[in-house]
Amino acid sequence: MSTWYTKMKTKNKALEERIFKNTEALISRNGIKGWNMNDLASHAGITKRTLYKIIESKEQLIREIVFKNIFEIRDKISEIIKGGDDVLSGIDHIITTITELLRNNIINRYGEILNEFPDLEAEIVKENAIFFSQLRDFLSKGIEDGYLVKDLTPDFMYRTFLANLFYFIKYSRTQEEAADNMALALRCMFRGSINYERK
């Protein structure tokens, strides 16, 4: 269950989802500067006045889109971690899940978004502190159980994971490129972490 909550001023979930979907389509097609709130209202089938009653600004909406997508990835990984898979199966499941989610994301525009709103990266890290604590615990258990090599700390692995995620979010040109590169980076990171003597 997600702990992310929208700041939209509406209880109409269908309208909220319509606004998000149309915003994502405009961002994906035109970037963050190639559209305005008039365009969004028109695409969503509502008036600009109604749109501004629901959301304060284009910047707030873009921030919400980023958090919605990042939290979706986070929540899926949390489900895997809590699912009881052994560490090696869990790692494979995480890699597959991240790859699938990145293919259906506006990831190709995140570099542009993070350059326009540089404080977003720190906000994302702060908001995901609980999740990353879960990931560290998951990796810690893998080390304790002998599945992962002991000279790698969970904190180092978590930071490497985070560095890869933000790097490919920022510098990939397409969703497919981000997904493929992230999957390869995670496979390299995790396969290099496996204790093959235990396996």
mmCIF file of C-alpha atoms in Angstrom:
data_model
loop_
_atom_site.group_PDB
_atom_site.id
_atom_site.type_symbol
_atom_site.label_atom_id
_atom_site.label_comp_id
_atom_site.label_asym_id
_atom_site.label_seq_id
_atom_site.Cartn_x
_atom_site.Cartn_y
_atom_site.Cartn_z
ATOM 1 C CA MET A 1 0.000 0.000 0.000
ATOM 2 C CA SER A 2 1.399 3.353 -1.041
ATOM 3 C CA THR A 3 2.131 6.046 1.525
ATOM 4 C CA TRP A 4 2.157 8.699 -1.202
ATOM 5 C CA TYR A 5 -0.786 11.063 -1.167
ATOM 6 C CA THR A 6 -1.659 13.565 -3.844
ATOM 7 C CA LYS A 7 -2.082 17.230 -2.923
ATOM 8 C CA MET A 8 -4.850 17.639 -5.475
ATOM 9 C CA LYS A 9 -7.942 19.327 -4.083
ATOM 10 C CA THR A 10 -10.478 16.817 -5.335
ATOM 11 C CA LYS A 11 -12.076 13.631 -4.089
ATOM 12 C CA ASN A 12 -12.876 12.580 -7.645
ATOM 13 C CA LYS A 13 -10.286 9.832 -8.231
ATOM 14 C CA ALA A 14 -11.271 9.359 -11.873
ATOM 15 C CA LEU A 15 -10.676 13.060 -12.589
ATOM 16 C CA GLU A 16 -7.405 12.996 -10.673
ATOM 17 C CA GLU A 17 -6.223 9.993 -12.692
ATOM 18 C CA ARG A 18 -7.296 11.693 -15.943
ATOM 19 C CA ILE A 19 -5.260 14.777 -15.050
ATOM 20 C CA PHE A 20 -2.223 12.634 -14.199
ATOM 21 C CA LYS A 21 -2.476 10.569 -17.398
ATOM 22 C CA ASN A 22 -2.820 13.652 -19.593
ATOM 23 C CA THR A 23 0.047 15.392 -17.796
ATOM 24 C CA GLU A 24 2.280 12.350 -18.290
ATOM 25 C CA ALA A 25 1.340 12.239 -21.993
ATOM 26 C CA LEU A 26 2.157 15.944 -22.442
ATOM 27 C CA ILE A 27 5.467 15.608 -20.565
ATOM 28 C CA SER A 28 6.436 12.515 -22.529
ATOM 29 C CA ARG A 29 5.564 14.106 -25.873
ATOM 30 C CA ASN A 30 6.559 17.767 -25.333
ATOM 31 C CA GLY A 31 8.873 17.862 -22.305
ATOM 32 C CA ILE A 32 8.043 20.073 -19.344
ATOM 33 C CA LYS A 33 8.194 23.392 -21.166
ATOM 34 C CA GLY A 34 6.303 22.444 -24.333
ATOM 35 C CA TRP A 35 2.827 22.722 -22.853
ATOM 36 C CA ASN A 36 0.838 24.893 -20.439
ATOM 37 C CA MET A 37 -2.159 24.517 -18.156
ATOM 38 C CA ASN A 38 -4.523 25.528 -20.990
ATOM 39 C CA ASP A 39 -3.205 22.579 -23.015
ATOM 40 C CA LEU A 40 -3.645 20.240 -20.064
ATOM 41 C CA ALA A 41 -7.196 21.438 -19.339
ATOM 42 C CA SER A 42 -8.105 20.940 -22.995
ATOM 43 C CA HIS A 43 -6.589 17.440 -23.120
ATOM 44 C CA ALA A 44 -8.256 16.473 -19.826
ATOM 45 C CA GLY A 45 -11.635 17.799 -20.976
ATOM 46 C CA ILE A 46 -12.039 20.370 -18.209
ATOM 47 C CA THR A 47 -11.810 24.139 -17.955
ATOM 48 C CA LYS A 48 -8.625 25.880 -16.892
ATOM 49 C CA ARG A 49 -10.553 27.379 -13.972
ATOM 50 C CA THR A 50 -11.551 23.906 -12.768
ATOM 51 C CA LEU A 51 -7.971 22.712 -13.176
ATOM 52 C CA TYR A 52 -6.628 25.528 -10.986
ATOM 53 C CA LYS A 53 -9.226 24.701 -8.325
ATOM 54 C CA ILE A 54 -7.763 21.200 -8.204
ATOM 55 C CA ILE A 55 -4.030 21.908 -8.493
ATOM 56 C CA GLU A 56 -2.130 25.051 -7.551
ATOM 57 C CA SER A 57 0.439 25.192 -10.345
ATOM 58 C CA LYS A 58 2.128 23.375 -13.191
ATOM 59 C CA GLU A 59 5.259 22.990 -11.032
ATOM 60 C CA GLN A 60 3.294 21.299 -8.246
ATOM 61 C CA LEU A 61 1.668 18.977 -10.763
ATOM 62 C CA ILE A 62 5.019 17.981 -12.286
ATOM 63 C CA ARG A 63 6.400 17.297 -8.805
ATOM 64 C CA GLU A 64 3.377 15.126 -8.030
ATOM 65 C CA ILE A 65 3.871 13.159 -11.248
ATOM 66 C CA VAL A 66 7.503 12.471 -10.295
ATOM 67 C CA PHE A 67 6.564 11.311 -6.803
ATOM 68 C CA LYS A 68 3.679 9.212 -8.111
ATOM 69 C CA ASN A 69 6.003 7.337 -10.466
ATOM 70 C CA ILE A 70 8.927 6.992 -8.048
ATOM 71 C CA PHE A 71 6.610 5.812 -5.259
ATOM 72 C CA GLU A 72 5.053 3.232 -7.567
ATOM 73 C CA ILE A 73 8.516 1.721 -8.083
ATOM 74 C CA ARG A 74 9.226 1.940 -4.354
ATOM 75 C CA ASP A 75 5.955 0.259 -3.369
ATOM 76 C CA LYS A 76 6.452 -2.646 -5.776
ATOM 77 C CA ILE A 77 9.964 -3.254 -4.419
ATOM 78 C CA SER A 78 8.640 -3.052 -0.834
ATOM 79 C CA GLU A 79 6.075 -5.744 -1.697
ATOM 80 C CA ILE A 80 8.880 -7.991 -2.966
ATOM 81 C CA ILE A 81 11.003 -7.385 0.134
ATOM 82 C CA LYS A 82 8.064 -8.199 2.421
ATOM 83 C CA GLY A 83 7.005 -11.158 0.267
ATOM 84 C CA GLY A 84 9.334 -13.630 1.929
ATOM 85 C CA ASP A 85 11.407 -14.591 -1.119
ATOM 86 C CA ASP A 86 14.947 -15.684 -0.340
ATOM 87 C CA VAL A 87 17.461 -12.936 -1.090
ATOM 88 C CA LEU A 88 18.591 -14.250 -4.487
ATOM 89 C CA SER A 89 15.019 -14.784 -5.750
ATOM 90 C CA GLY A 90 14.046 -11.393 -4.319
ATOM 91 C CA ILE A 91 16.915 -9.678 -6.135
ATOM 92 C CA ASP A 92 15.896 -11.252 -9.470
ATOM 93 C CA HIS A 93 12.295 -10.206 -8.815
ATOM 94 C CA ILE A 94 13.391 -6.629 -7.998
ATOM 95 C CA ILE A 95 15.436 -6.360 -11.213
ATOM 96 C CA THR A 96 12.527 -7.645 -13.340
ATOM 97 C CA THR A 97 10.006 -5.356 -11.618
ATOM 98 C CA ILE A 98 12.136 -2.203 -11.930
ATOM 99 C CA THR A 99 12.752 -2.959 -15.612
ATOM 100 C CA GLU A 100 9.028 -3.374 -16.314
ATOM 101 C CA LEU A 101 8.069 -0.220 -14.400
ATOM 102 C CA LEU A 102 10.709 1.910 -16.119
ATOM 103 C CA ARG A 103 9.420 0.821 -19.523
ATOM 104 C CA ASN A 104 6.013 2.309 -18.668
ATOM 105 C CA ASN A 105 7.234 5.546 -17.164
ATOM 106 C CA ILE A 106 8.058 9.111 -18.249
ATOM 107 C CA ILE A 107 11.651 8.328 -17.342
ATOM 108 C CA ASN A 108 12.969 9.849 -20.575
ATOM 109 C CA ARG A 109 11.971 13.289 -19.229
ATOM 110 C CA TYR A 110 13.275 12.936 -15.662
ATOM 111 C CA GLY A 111 16.654 14.417 -16.564
ATOM 112 C CA GLU A 112 14.896 17.532 -17.798
ATOM 113 C CA ILE A 113 12.647 17.609 -14.709
ATOM 114 C CA LEU A 114 15.508 17.150 -12.234
ATOM 115 C CA ASN A 115 17.540 19.846 -13.998
ATOM 116 C CA GLU A 116 14.589 22.243 -13.801
ATOM 117 C CA PHE A 117 13.828 21.350 -10.157
ATOM 118 C CA PRO A 118 17.204 20.342 -8.646
ATOM 119 C CA ASP A 119 15.828 20.101 -5.092
ATOM 120 C CA LEU A 120 13.564 17.225 -6.165
ATOM 121 C CA GLU A 121 16.340 14.628 -5.897
ATOM 122 C CA ALA A 122 16.916 15.428 -2.208
ATOM 123 C CA GLU A 123 13.147 15.393 -1.595
ATOM 124 C CA ILE A 124 12.856 11.962 -3.210
ATOM 125 C CA VAL A 125 15.686 10.568 -1.072
ATOM 126 C CA LYS A 126 14.135 12.025 2.098
ATOM 127 C CA GLU A 127 10.634 10.750 1.294
ATOM 128 C CA ASN A 128 11.979 7.269 0.570
ATOM 129 C CA ALA A 129 14.017 6.919 3.776
ATOM 130 C CA ILE A 130 11.724 4.198 5.172
ATOM 131 C CA PHE A 131 11.841 2.219 1.928
ATOM 132 C CA PHE A 132 15.621 2.419 1.708
ATOM 133 C CA SER A 133 15.803 1.271 5.316
ATOM 134 C CA GLN A 134 13.767 -1.803 4.260
ATOM 135 C CA LEU A 135 16.108 -2.387 1.320
ATOM 136 C CA ARG A 136 19.168 -2.133 3.602
ATOM 137 C CA ASP A 137 17.570 -4.645 6.010
ATOM 138 C CA PHE A 138 16.844 -6.982 3.101
ATOM 139 C CA LEU A 139 20.457 -6.795 1.906
ATOM 140 C CA SER A 140 21.707 -7.129 5.488
ATOM 141 C CA LYS A 141 19.807 -10.385 5.855
ATOM 142 C CA GLY A 142 21.360 -11.590 2.585
ATOM 143 C CA ILE A 143 24.830 -10.910 3.996
ATOM 144 C CA GLU A 144 24.008 -12.504 7.371
ATOM 145 C CA ASP A 145 22.577 -15.617 5.682
ATOM 146 C CA GLY A 146 25.688 -15.897 3.520
ATOM 147 C CA TYR A 147 23.996 -15.251 0.169
ATOM 148 C CA LEU A 148 25.902 -12.008 -0.363
ATOM 149 C CA VAL A 149 29.626 -11.444 0.175
ATOM 150 C CA LYS A 150 30.484 -10.083 3.604
ATOM 151 C CA ASP A 151 32.866 -7.324 2.506
ATOM 152 C CA LEU A 152 29.966 -5.369 0.952
ATOM 153 C CA THR A 153 27.902 -3.426 3.452
ATOM 154 C CA PRO A 154 24.136 -2.946 2.959
ATOM 155 C CA ASP A 155 24.698 0.820 3.057
ATOM 156 C CA PHE A 156 27.227 0.669 0.213
ATOM 157 C CA MET A 157 24.905 -1.536 -1.859
ATOM 158 C CA TYR A 158 21.962 0.795 -1.183
ATOM 159 C CA ARG A 159 24.007 3.843 -2.247
ATOM 160 C CA THR A 160 25.155 2.036 -5.384
ATOM 161 C CA PHE A 161 21.547 1.126 -6.178
ATOM 162 C CA LEU A 162 20.482 4.745 -5.640
ATOM 163 C CA ALA A 163 23.363 6.128 -7.708
ATOM 164 C CA ASN A 164 22.473 3.834 -10.618
ATOM 165 C CA LEU A 165 18.790 4.705 -10.384
ATOM 166 C CA PHE A 166 19.337 8.467 -10.434
ATOM 167 C CA TYR A 167 22.038 8.251 -13.103
ATOM 168 C CA PHE A 168 19.838 6.365 -15.554
ATOM 169 C CA ILE A 169 16.794 8.476 -14.645
ATOM 170 C CA LYS A 170 18.763 11.615 -15.501
ATOM 171 C CA TYR A 171 20.691 10.568 -18.575
ATOM 172 C CA SER A 172 18.577 8.070 -20.515
ATOM 173 C CA ARG A 173 16.907 9.312 -23.685
ATOM 174 C CA THR A 174 14.037 6.804 -23.678
ATOM 175 C CA GLN A 175 12.138 4.610 -21.249
ATOM 176 C CA GLU A 176 13.553 1.533 -22.971
ATOM 177 C CA GLU A 177 17.124 2.757 -22.651
ATOM 178 C CA ALA A 178 16.634 3.564 -18.955
ATOM 179 C CA ALA A 179 15.034 0.186 -18.304
ATOM 180 C CA ASP A 180 17.698 -1.792 -20.170
ATOM 181 C CA ASN A 181 20.604 0.107 -18.601
ATOM 182 C CA MET A 182 19.147 -0.081 -15.100
ATOM 183 C CA ALA A 183 18.533 -3.818 -15.442
ATOM 184 C CA LEU A 184 22.116 -4.351 -16.632
ATOM 185 C CA ALA A 185 23.541 -2.170 -13.850
ATOM 186 C CA LEU A 186 21.539 -4.019 -11.196
ATOM 187 C CA ARG A 187 22.524 -7.418 -12.573
ATOM 188 C CA CYS A 188 26.201 -6.390 -12.512
ATOM 189 C CA MET A 189 25.880 -4.983 -8.998
ATOM 190 C CA PHE A 190 23.979 -7.909 -7.519
ATOM 191 C CA ARG A 191 25.785 -10.705 -9.361
ATOM 192 C CA GLY A 192 29.064 -9.230 -8.203
ATOM 193 C CA SER A 193 27.665 -9.337 -4.659
ATOM 194 C CA ILE A 194 26.643 -13.000 -4.604
ATOM 195 C CA ASN A 195 28.559 -15.405 -2.392
ATOM 196 C CA TYR A 196 28.924 -18.266 -4.875
ATOM 197 C CA GLU A 197 30.382 -20.563 -2.224
ATOM 198 C CA ARG A 198 27.073 -20.366 -0.291
ATOM 199 C CA LYS A 199 25.002 -20.749 -3.462
#
